[in-house]
Amino acid sequence: MNEVSRSAFLIGLPGAGKTTFLAAFYHVLESADFASALKLERLHGDHKHLDEIRGLWADAQPLDRTKVPDERTVSMLIRDGSGFVAEVVLPDLSGESCELQWTDRTMSTELSDLLKQSAGGLLLIHPGTVAEETLIQDVDGIVQRLAANRAFAGEVQPLAPCEAPTLEPIGETTDEWSPEKSPTAVKLVELLQFLARVSPRRPIALSVVVSAWDRAGTTSLPSQWIAERLPLLSQYLAANMEVFSTRCYGVSAQGGDLSEAPVLRKMSQPAERIRVVDDLLHETHDITLPVRWALGFEHAHD
Amino acid sequence: MSTGNTTGAAPPLDEGPKDVDSSAIVGDNEQRARTLELPLGEALTIAESLPITLARRTQLIVVAGAVGSGKTTLIASLFHLFQRGPFAGYLFAGSDTLIGFDRRCHLARIASGAATADTERTKRGVDRQFLHLRVRKEDCETPPRDLLISDLSGEDYRDAKDSIDECRRLPLLRRADHFLVLVDSVQLAQLDSRQRAKNEAAMLLRSCIDAEQLGIHSMVDLLCTKWDLVEQGDEAGTVAFVEDFQRYMSEQYVPKLNRLRFSRIAARPTTPGFALGYGLAELFPAWVEEVDLGPTVLAGAETPIDLTSEFDRFVFCHPRCDEVGR
């Protein structure tokens, strides 16, 4: 058996759903409930962490966010459908590690080494945590339009533009800039710029995964959702196609909100909860597909 | 984190945080060895911009004008526009100064807690003056292009307007591919300030030409900013005054420059009917694509090249010098 070692990174800001994704991914590999694109050949080393998070996921129990001290790297031997075998290393990184790159401008050498070695990786984005840039003038415009609509409906006298209400100050002070307040797209672009700076590989295989896809509230393609909610990131990826070879996925690893846990637990095969949508609108339970792309298996013979 | 700014005016932009000191970041030698320092992301000094200019053809855009004319707002608005999607036929392809851009955008966002949009005033004499933007045409058939946008204070340009020697000290004017002179249209609309506003812009341009910072190769844009506020009501005949101003500037300076364009913009308008970045989409492609291949700093220039000077290294090492045979 011709084995190679491949690493993949799994990054995202806090709350992106990385641990849930990893738990569901491991379950699909280990349970072999259906014919997934990647199959587990053999585990390596200590897999207690994987078993723990997999168990919680399978029982539709909440998974705690990974803290920096709790970061673990998992290693397993995986077989691709074409017969290619690779030892895969996947770290369960905390979102804080990624956030620190933006706020503190530091990266652990361990992460740097992993990124250098990785064939590619996954960038997870949770729709519920996306902070978009909203300008004061945008809100003023909405207020003016609301006022105009009310006037049109005869509820109030119409206002001249200079009379339209504007935002009242929140207190008497403005908040100083801090990196935590930056829009999500800006932070994600910087993460990818750091990655491109560290990694010698070109192109870097990147799966951009919109997690909790069932809650994205859209019938758009995953890449369209990214273009609508994170235009800066979408442009950056399009303009840097030589640096990143990108595929977009919408993934619901839980299959629903945990408030619906009793319903989720009734499924005899937990893998049936998983929903993966690609940019061709193919829908499957196979959560290994984004990982397969990130590991470069589709170019395994290059 | 929330600390208050209780003054009516926006606080000045400082020079950015001090360069990262690893001993300040980590507590002990062992931790220090496990940590990699990443670029600050703040506006760049001349020295910090060298890796960009040495690696790739880079457009230098100098944004000049009096205090309050809208220089930093124009720069911030470019970043606002790209955050909404492709702009003027270009995709956002990256920036080494995302922190610098984000700081400049903050007071226009509702996240700042402000009631009205504002921009932090640029501090005088800062070393970190360059914002970096990389863009690519939407069809991606050509490589990305890099822009360095200079953000100096209105006081710096006031000094340059008043003194030829001070004008010569302004870094990189000679190297500029595009020189933008901003004039506050609100000042032009007021009868008790319009002449001064007009003369300040004209004298700045004259000073730069007389100091040989600009010349027959130079591409200059004269931008009347905050134009949405003028069109609200033109009781003072501002439009006519501006047209007369443009005629005067054309007669005086077109023969001395490669190109002089006049535009009316509203980078961050507050008037309904004016979109964010009004007027900028027509200007931006030229800033990206049109190259100043002037020989102002090549062999034969009066000032000898001193490669111990960061400025001269920036100019001398730029690929453009090779393009004209230096």
mmCIF file with all atom_site columns, C-alpha atoms in Angstrom, chain A residues 128-297:
data_model
loop_
_atom_site.group_PDB
_atom_site.id
_atom_site.type_symbol
_atom_site.label_atom_id
_atom_site.label_alt_id
_atom_site.label_comp_id
_atom_site.label_asym_id
_atom_site.label_entity_id
_atom_site.label_seq_id
_atom_site.pdbx_PDB_ins_code
_atom_site.Cartn_x
_atom_site.Cartn_y
_atom_site.Cartn_z
_atom_site.occupancy
_atom_site.B_iso_or_equiv
_atom_site.pdbx_formal_charge
_atom_site.auth_seq_id
_atom_site.auth_comp_id
_atom_site.auth_asym_id
_atom_site.auth_atom_id
_atom_site.pdbx_PDB_model_num
ATOM 1   C CA . GLY A 1 128 ? -24.995 33.327 12.875 1.00 0.00 ? 128 GLY A CA 1
ATOM 2   C CA . THR A 1 129 ? -21.621 34.853 13.725 1.00 0.00 ? 129 THR A CA 1
ATOM 3   C CA . VAL A 1 130 ? -21.042 36.942 10.604 1.00 0.00 ? 130 VAL A CA 1
ATOM 4   C CA . ALA A 1 131 ? -20.633 40.643 11.454 1.00 0.00 ? 131 ALA A CA 1
ATOM 5   C CA . GLU A 1 132 ? -21.108 42.771 8.375  1.00 0.00 ? 132 GLU A CA 1
ATOM 6   C CA . GLU A 1 133 ? -20.025 46.371 7.994  1.00 0.00 ? 133 GLU A CA 1
ATOM 7   C CA . THR A 1 134 ? -23.019 48.637 8.546  1.00 0.00 ? 134 THR A CA 1
ATOM 8   C CA . LEU A 1 135 ? -22.470 52.317 7.965  1.00 0.00 ? 135 LEU A CA 1
ATOM 9   C CA . ILE A 1 136 ? -24.250 55.041 9.886  1.00 0.00 ? 136 ILE A CA 1
ATOM 10  C CA . GLN A 1 137 ? -25.485 56.529 6.635  1.00 0.00 ? 137 GLN A CA 1
ATOM 11  C CA . ASP A 1 138 ? -27.085 53.208 5.725  1.00 0.00 ? 138 ASP A CA 1
ATOM 12  C CA . VAL A 1 139 ? -29.168 53.275 8.864  1.00 0.00 ? 139 VAL A CA 1
ATOM 13  C CA . ASP A 1 140 ? -29.987 56.946 8.380  1.00 0.00 ? 140 ASP A CA 1
ATOM 14  C CA . GLY A 1 141 ? -31.250 56.087 4.932  1.00 0.00 ? 141 GLY A CA 1
ATOM 15  C CA . ILE A 1 142 ? -33.491 53.364 6.345  1.00 0.00 ? 142 ILE A CA 1
ATOM 16  C CA . VAL A 1 143 ? -34.863 55.749 8.954  1.00 0.00 ? 143 VAL A CA 1
ATOM 17  C CA . GLN A 1 144 ? -35.603 58.337 6.284  1.00 0.00 ? 144 GLN A CA 1
ATOM 18  C CA . ARG A 1 145 ? -37.316 55.776 4.086  1.00 0.00 ? 145 ARG A CA 1
ATOM 19  C CA . LEU A 1 146 ? -39.387 54.535 6.999  1.00 0.00 ? 146 LEU A CA 1
ATOM 20  C CA . ALA A 1 147 ? -40.375 58.092 7.780  1.00 0.00 ? 147 ALA A CA 1
ATOM 21  C CA . ALA A 1 148 ? -41.245 58.681 4.140  1.00 0.00 ? 148 ALA A CA 1
ATOM 22  C CA . ASN A 1 149 ? -43.287 55.485 4.015  1.00 0.00 ? 149 ASN A CA 1
ATOM 23  C CA . ARG A 1 150 ? -45.246 56.516 7.061  1.00 0.00 ? 150 ARG A CA 1
ATOM 24  C CA . ALA A 1 151 ? -45.846 59.906 5.484  1.00 0.00 ? 151 ALA A CA 1
ATOM 25  C CA . PHE A 1 152 ? -47.033 58.257 2.259  1.00 0.00 ? 152 PHE A CA 1
ATOM 26  C CA . ALA A 1 153 ? -49.442 56.164 4.294  1.00 0.00 ? 153 ALA A CA 1
ATOM 27  C CA . GLY A 1 154 ? -50.799 59.341 5.762  1.00 0.00 ? 154 GLY A CA 1
ATOM 28  C CA . GLU A 1 155 ? -49.628 58.570 9.252  1.00 0.00 ? 155 GLU A CA 1
ATOM 29  C CA . VAL A 1 156 ? -47.360 61.584 9.622  1.00 0.00 ? 156 VAL A CA 1
ATOM 30  C CA . GLN A 1 157 ? -46.366 64.698 7.739  1.00 0.00 ? 157 GLN A CA 1
ATOM 31  C CA . PRO A 1 158 ? -43.516 64.083 5.258  1.00 0.00 ? 158 PRO A CA 1
ATOM 32  C CA . LEU A 1 159 ? -40.079 65.171 6.376  1.00 0.00 ? 159 LEU A CA 1
ATOM 33  C CA . ALA A 1 160 ? -37.557 67.109 4.349  1.00 0.00 ? 160 ALA A CA 1
ATOM 34  C CA . PRO A 1 161 ? -34.238 65.271 4.137  1.00 0.00 ? 161 PRO A CA 1
ATOM 35  C CA . CYS A 1 162 ? -32.608 67.662 6.586  1.00 0.00 ? 162 CYS A CA 1
ATOM 36  C CA . GLU A 1 163 ? -35.416 67.018 9.071  1.00 0.00 ? 163 GLU A CA 1
ATOM 37  C CA . ALA A 1 164 ? -35.275 63.250 8.908  1.00 0.00 ? 164 ALA A CA 1
ATOM 38  C CA . PRO A 1 165 ? -34.414 61.720 12.255 1.00 0.00 ? 165 PRO A CA 1
ATOM 39  C CA . THR A 1 166 ? -30.896 60.428 12.679 1.00 0.00 ? 166 THR A CA 1
ATOM 40  C CA . LEU A 1 167 ? -29.464 58.140 15.278 1.00 0.00 ? 167 LEU A CA 1
ATOM 41  C CA . GLU A 1 168 ? -29.354 59.511 18.758 1.00 0.00 ? 168 GLU A CA 1
ATOM 42  C CA . PRO A 1 169 ? -25.958 59.110 20.375 1.00 0.00 ? 169 PRO A CA 1
ATOM 43  C CA . ILE A 1 170 ? -25.540 56.003 22.453 1.00 0.00 ? 170 ILE A CA 1
ATOM 44  C CA . GLY A 1 171 ? -24.481 57.801 25.577 1.00 0.00 ? 171 GLY A CA 1
ATOM 45  C CA . GLU A 1 172 ? -22.291 60.803 24.913 1.00 0.00 ? 172 GLU A CA 1
ATOM 46  C CA . THR A 1 173 ? -19.181 58.975 23.742 1.00 0.00 ? 173 THR A CA 1
ATOM 47  C CA . THR A 1 174 ? -18.023 56.999 20.744 1.00 0.00 ? 174 THR A CA 1
ATOM 48  C CA . ASP A 1 175 ? -16.240 53.713 21.108 1.00 0.00 ? 175 ASP A CA 1
ATOM 49  C CA . GLU A 1 176 ? -12.633 53.653 20.026 1.00 0.00 ? 176 GLU A CA 1
ATOM 50  C CA . TRP A 1 177 ? -11.586 51.260 17.332 1.00 0.00 ? 177 TRP A CA 1
ATOM 51  C CA . SER A 1 178 ? -10.546 47.806 18.424 1.00 0.00 ? 178 SER A CA 1
ATOM 52  C CA . PRO A 1 179 ? -9.747  44.806 16.232 1.00 0.00 ? 179 PRO A CA 1
ATOM 53  C CA . GLU A 1 180 ? -12.546 42.789 17.817 1.00 0.00 ? 180 GLU A CA 1
ATOM 54  C CA . LYS A 1 181 ? -15.053 45.138 16.194 1.00 0.00 ? 181 LYS A CA 1
ATOM 55  C CA . SER A 1 182 ? -13.825 44.553 12.656 1.00 0.00 ? 182 SER A CA 1
ATOM 56  C CA . PRO A 1 183 ? -16.213 42.993 10.140 1.00 0.00 ? 183 PRO A CA 1
ATOM 57  C CA . THR A 1 184 ? -15.952 39.219 9.783  1.00 0.00 ? 184 THR A CA 1
ATOM 58  C CA . ALA A 1 185 ? -14.926 39.361 6.137  1.00 0.00 ? 185 ALA A CA 1
ATOM 59  C CA . VAL A 1 186 ? -11.948 41.576 6.946  1.00 0.00 ? 186 VAL A CA 1
ATOM 60  C CA . LYS A 1 187 ? -10.757 39.144 9.629  1.00 0.00 ? 187 LYS A CA 1
ATOM 61  C CA . LEU A 1 188 ? -11.168 36.129 7.353  1.00 0.00 ? 188 LEU A CA 1
ATOM 62  C CA . VAL A 1 189 ? -9.243  37.754 4.508  1.00 0.00 ? 189 VAL A CA 1
ATOM 63  C CA . GLU A 1 190 ? -6.383  38.472 6.889  1.00 0.00 ? 190 GLU A CA 1
ATOM 64  C CA . LEU A 1 191 ? -6.383  34.850 8.078  1.00 0.00 ? 191 LEU A CA 1
ATOM 65  C CA . LEU A 1 192 ? -6.052  33.691 4.509  1.00 0.00 ? 192 LEU A CA 1
ATOM 66  C CA . GLN A 1 193 ? -3.346  36.258 3.785  1.00 0.00 ? 193 GLN A CA 1
ATOM 67  C CA . PHE A 1 194 ? -1.343  34.944 6.739  1.00 0.00 ? 194 PHE A CA 1
ATOM 68  C CA . LEU A 1 195 ? -1.904  31.411 5.495  1.00 0.00 ? 195 LEU A CA 1
ATOM 69  C CA . ALA A 1 196 ? -0.685  32.325 2.027  1.00 0.00 ? 196 ALA A CA 1
ATOM 70  C CA . ARG A 1 197 ? 2.362   33.991 3.548  1.00 0.00 ? 197 ARG A CA 1
ATOM 71  C CA . VAL A 1 198 ? 3.279   30.889 5.569  1.00 0.00 ? 198 VAL A CA 1
ATOM 72  C CA . SER A 1 199 ? 2.421   28.097 3.139  1.00 0.00 ? 199 SER A CA 1
ATOM 73  C CA . PRO A 1 200 ? 4.822   27.338 0.294  1.00 0.00 ? 200 PRO A CA 1
ATOM 74  C CA . ARG A 1 201 ? 2.154   25.396 -1.622 1.00 0.00 ? 201 ARG A CA 1
ATOM 75  C CA . ARG A 1 202 ? 0.488   26.842 -4.732 1.00 0.00 ? 202 ARG A CA 1
ATOM 76  C CA . PRO A 1 203 ? -2.357  26.575 -5.118 1.00 0.00 ? 203 PRO A CA 1
ATOM 77  C CA . ILE A 1 204 ? -3.584  25.812 -1.625 1.00 0.00 ? 204 ILE A CA 1
ATOM 78  C CA . ALA A 1 205 ? -6.663  23.577 -1.806 1.00 0.00 ? 205 ALA A CA 1
ATOM 79  C CA . LEU A 1 206 ? -9.334  25.349 0.218  1.00 0.00 ? 206 LEU A CA 1
ATOM 80  C CA . SER A 1 207 ? -12.814 24.188 1.121  1.00 0.00 ? 207 SER A CA 1
ATOM 81  C CA . VAL A 1 208 ? -14.884 27.111 2.333  1.00 0.00 ? 208 VAL A CA 1
ATOM 82  C CA . VAL A 1 209 ? -17.631 25.599 4.441  1.00 0.00 ? 209 VAL A CA 1
ATOM 83  C CA . VAL A 1 210 ? -20.694 27.530 5.498  1.00 0.00 ? 210 VAL A CA 1
ATOM 84  C CA . SER A 1 211 ? -21.649 25.628 8.628  1.00 0.00 ? 211 SER A CA 1
ATOM 85  C CA . ALA A 1 212 ? -25.161 25.361 10.058 1.00 0.00 ? 212 ALA A CA 1
ATOM 86  C CA . TRP A 1 213 ? -26.322 25.582 6.436  1.00 0.00 ? 213 TRP A CA 1
ATOM 87  C CA . ASP A 1 214 ? -29.849 24.713 7.487  1.00 0.00 ? 214 ASP A CA 1
ATOM 88  C CA . ARG A 1 215 ? -29.926 27.999 9.379  1.00 0.00 ? 215 ARG A CA 1
ATOM 89  C CA . ALA A 1 216 ? -28.478 30.116 6.577  1.00 0.00 ? 216 ALA A CA 1
ATOM 90  C CA . GLY A 1 217 ? -32.027 30.654 5.392  1.00 0.00 ? 217 GLY A CA 1
ATOM 91  C CA . THR A 1 218 ? -31.226 30.579 1.718  1.00 0.00 ? 218 THR A CA 1
ATOM 92  C CA . THR A 1 219 ? -31.748 28.596 -1.426 1.00 0.00 ? 219 THR A CA 1
ATOM 93  C CA . SER A 1 220 ? -28.638 30.137 -2.953 1.00 0.00 ? 220 SER A CA 1
ATOM 94  C CA . LEU A 1 221 ? -25.500 28.253 -3.785 1.00 0.00 ? 221 LEU A CA 1
ATOM 95  C CA . PRO A 1 222 ? -22.872 28.311 -1.035 1.00 0.00 ? 222 PRO A CA 1
ATOM 96  C CA . SER A 1 223 ? -20.605 30.540 -3.120 1.00 0.00 ? 223 SER A CA 1
ATOM 97  C CA . GLN A 1 224 ? -23.512 32.917 -3.740 1.00 0.00 ? 224 GLN A CA 1
ATOM 98  C CA . TRP A 1 225 ? -24.201 33.112 -0.018 1.00 0.00 ? 225 TRP A CA 1
ATOM 99  C CA . ILE A 1 226 ? -20.543 33.991 0.562  1.00 0.00 ? 226 ILE A CA 1
ATOM 100 C CA . ALA A 1 227 ? -20.666 36.652 -2.161 1.00 0.00 ? 227 ALA A CA 1
ATOM 101 C CA . GLU A 1 228 ? -23.790 38.175 -0.591 1.00 0.00 ? 228 GLU A CA 1
ATOM 102 C CA . ARG A 1 229 ? -22.782 38.095 3.086  1.00 0.00 ? 229 ARG A CA 1
ATOM 103 C CA . LEU A 1 230 ? -18.986 38.303 2.787  1.00 0.00 ? 230 LEU A CA 1
ATOM 104 C CA . PRO A 1 231 ? -18.269 40.175 -0.459 1.00 0.00 ? 231 PRO A CA 1
ATOM 105 C CA . LEU A 1 232 ? -14.706 41.089 0.495  1.00 0.00 ? 232 LEU A CA 1
ATOM 106 C CA . LEU A 1 233 ? -13.831 37.431 1.112  1.00 0.00 ? 233 LEU A CA 1
ATOM 107 C CA . SER A 1 234 ? -15.541 36.331 -2.099 1.00 0.00 ? 234 SER A CA 1
ATOM 108 C CA . GLN A 1 235 ? -13.572 38.849 -4.142 1.00 0.00 ? 235 GLN A CA 1
ATOM 109 C CA . TYR A 1 236 ? -10.305 37.940 -2.439 1.00 0.00 ? 236 TYR A CA 1
ATOM 110 C CA . LEU A 1 237 ? -10.734 34.266 -3.323 1.00 0.00 ? 237 LEU A CA 1
ATOM 111 C CA . ALA A 1 238 ? -11.756 35.043 -6.901 1.00 0.00 ? 238 ALA A CA 1
ATOM 112 C CA . ALA A 1 239 ? -8.834  37.404 -7.419 1.00 0.00 ? 239 ALA A CA 1
ATOM 113 C CA . ASN A 1 240 ? -6.319  34.960 -5.940 1.00 0.00 ? 240 ASN A CA 1
ATOM 114 C CA . MET A 1 241 ? -7.200  31.807 -7.824 1.00 0.00 ? 241 MET A CA 1
ATOM 115 C CA . GLU A 1 242 ? -3.499  31.099 -8.326 1.00 0.00 ? 242 GLU A CA 1
ATOM 116 C CA . VAL A 1 243 ? -3.037  31.065 -4.562 1.00 0.00 ? 243 VAL A CA 1
ATOM 117 C CA . PHE A 1 244 ? -6.216  29.249 -3.496 1.00 0.00 ? 244 PHE A CA 1
ATOM 118 C CA . SER A 1 245 ? -8.034  26.527 -5.368 1.00 0.00 ? 245 SER A CA 1
ATOM 119 C CA . THR A 1 246 ? -11.416 26.920 -3.750 1.00 0.00 ? 246 THR A CA 1
ATOM 120 C CA . ARG A 1 247 ? -14.634 24.952 -3.479 1.00 0.00 ? 247 ARG A CA 1
ATOM 121 C CA . CYS A 1 248 ? -17.589 26.118 -1.460 1.00 0.00 ? 248 CYS A CA 1
ATOM 122 C CA . TYR A 1 249 ? -19.915 23.931 0.559  1.00 0.00 ? 249 TYR A CA 1
ATOM 123 C CA . GLY A 1 250 ? -22.908 24.408 2.772  1.00 0.00 ? 250 GLY A CA 1
ATOM 124 C CA . VAL A 1 251 ? -22.804 21.907 5.623  1.00 0.00 ? 251 VAL A CA 1
ATOM 125 C CA . SER A 1 252 ? -25.249 21.166 8.377  1.00 0.00 ? 252 SER A CA 1
ATOM 126 C CA . ALA A 1 253 ? -23.326 18.782 10.607 1.00 0.00 ? 253 ALA A CA 1
ATOM 127 C CA . GLN A 1 254 ? -25.983 18.753 13.333 1.00 0.00 ? 254 GLN A CA 1
ATOM 128 C CA . GLY A 1 255 ? -28.914 18.506 11.003 1.00 0.00 ? 255 GLY A CA 1
ATOM 129 C CA . GLY A 1 256 ? -30.869 21.037 12.982 1.00 0.00 ? 256 GLY A CA 1
ATOM 130 C CA . ASP A 1 257 ? -30.905 23.141 16.076 1.00 0.00 ? 257 ASP A CA 1
ATOM 131 C CA . LEU A 1 258 ? -30.133 21.334 19.331 1.00 0.00 ? 258 LEU A CA 1
ATOM 132 C CA . SER A 1 259 ? -33.486 22.518 20.642 1.00 0.00 ? 259 SER A CA 1
ATOM 133 C CA . GLU A 1 260 ? -34.814 19.834 18.299 1.00 0.00 ? 260 GLU A CA 1
ATOM 134 C CA . ALA A 1 261 ? -32.518 17.206 19.858 1.00 0.00 ? 261 ALA A CA 1
ATOM 135 C CA . PRO A 1 262 ? -35.357 14.740 20.657 1.00 0.00 ? 262 PRO A CA 1
ATOM 136 C CA . VAL A 1 263 ? -36.240 14.649 16.974 1.00 0.00 ? 263 VAL A CA 1
ATOM 137 C CA . LEU A 1 264 ? -32.619 14.357 15.895 1.00 0.00 ? 264 LEU A CA 1
ATOM 138 C CA . ARG A 1 265 ? -32.014 11.441 18.277 1.00 0.00 ? 265 ARG A CA 1
ATOM 139 C CA . LYS A 1 266 ? -34.813 9.404  16.746 1.00 0.00 ? 266 LYS A CA 1
ATOM 140 C CA . MET A 1 267 ? -32.784 8.828  13.613 1.00 0.00 ? 267 MET A CA 1
ATOM 141 C CA . SER A 1 268 ? -31.307 5.348  13.802 1.00 0.00 ? 268 SER A CA 1
ATOM 142 C CA . GLN A 1 269 ? -28.311 6.449  11.789 1.00 0.00 ? 269 GLN A CA 1
ATOM 143 C CA . PRO A 1 270 ? -26.997 9.812  13.030 1.00 0.00 ? 270 PRO A CA 1
ATOM 144 C CA . ALA A 1 271 ? -25.165 10.325 9.728  1.00 0.00 ? 271 ALA A CA 1
ATOM 145 C CA . GLU A 1 272 ? -28.553 10.880 8.112  1.00 0.00 ? 272 GLU A CA 1
ATOM 146 C CA . ARG A 1 273 ? -28.765 14.172 10.000 1.00 0.00 ? 273 ARG A CA 1
ATOM 147 C CA . ILE A 1 274 ? -25.819 15.528 8.038  1.00 0.00 ? 274 ILE A CA 1
ATOM 148 C CA . ARG A 1 275 ? -26.504 17.660 5.000  1.00 0.00 ? 275 ARG A CA 1
ATOM 149 C CA . VAL A 1 276 ? -23.805 18.741 2.558  1.00 0.00 ? 276 VAL A CA 1
ATOM 150 C CA . VAL A 1 277 ? -24.555 20.991 -0.410 1.00 0.00 ? 277 VAL A CA 1
ATOM 151 C CA . ASP A 1 278 ? -22.057 21.980 -3.080 1.00 0.00 ? 278 ASP A CA 1
ATOM 152 C CA . ASP A 1 279 ? -22.090 24.667 -5.761 1.00 0.00 ? 279 ASP A CA 1
ATOM 153 C CA . LEU A 1 280 ? -23.791 22.318 -8.193 1.00 0.00 ? 280 LEU A CA 1
ATOM 154 C CA . LEU A 1 281 ? -26.594 21.943 -5.648 1.00 0.00 ? 281 LEU A CA 1
ATOM 155 C CA . HIS A 1 282 ? -25.745 18.286 -5.166 1.00 0.00 ? 282 HIS A CA 1
ATOM 156 C CA . GLU A 1 283 ? -26.977 17.277 -1.751 1.00 0.00 ? 283 GLU A CA 1
ATOM 157 C CA . THR A 1 284 ? -25.534 14.408 0.247  1.00 0.00 ? 284 THR A CA 1
ATOM 158 C CA . HIS A 1 285 ? -24.794 13.201 3.770  1.00 0.00 ? 285 HIS A CA 1
ATOM 159 C CA . ASP A 1 286 ? -21.131 12.798 2.855  1.00 0.00 ? 286 ASP A CA 1
ATOM 160 C CA . ILE A 1 287 ? -19.276 15.257 5.087  1.00 0.00 ? 287 ILE A CA 1
ATOM 161 C CA . THR A 1 288 ? -15.960 13.825 3.899  1.00 0.00 ? 288 THR A CA 1
ATOM 162 C CA . LEU A 1 289 ? -16.267 15.624 0.567  1.00 0.00 ? 289 LEU A CA 1
ATOM 163 C CA . PRO A 1 290 ? -14.920 19.016 1.731  1.00 0.00 ? 290 PRO A CA 1
ATOM 164 C CA . VAL A 1 291 ? -12.037 17.232 3.462  1.00 0.00 ? 291 VAL A CA 1
ATOM 165 C CA . ARG A 1 292 ? -11.320 15.202 0.336  1.00 0.00 ? 292 ARG A CA 1
ATOM 166 C CA . TRP A 1 293 ? -10.953 18.410 -1.669 1.00 0.00 ? 293 TRP A CA 1
ATOM 167 C CA . ALA A 1 294 ? -8.770  20.017 1.016  1.00 0.00 ? 294 ALA A CA 1
ATOM 168 C CA . LEU A 1 295 ? -6.440  17.019 1.084  1.00 0.00 ? 295 LEU A CA 1
ATOM 169 C CA . GLY A 1 296 ? -5.923  17.255 -2.636 1.00 0.00 ? 296 GLY A CA 1
ATOM 170 C CA . PHE A 1 297 ? -7.171  13.735 -3.302 1.00 0.00 ? 297 PHE A CA 1
#
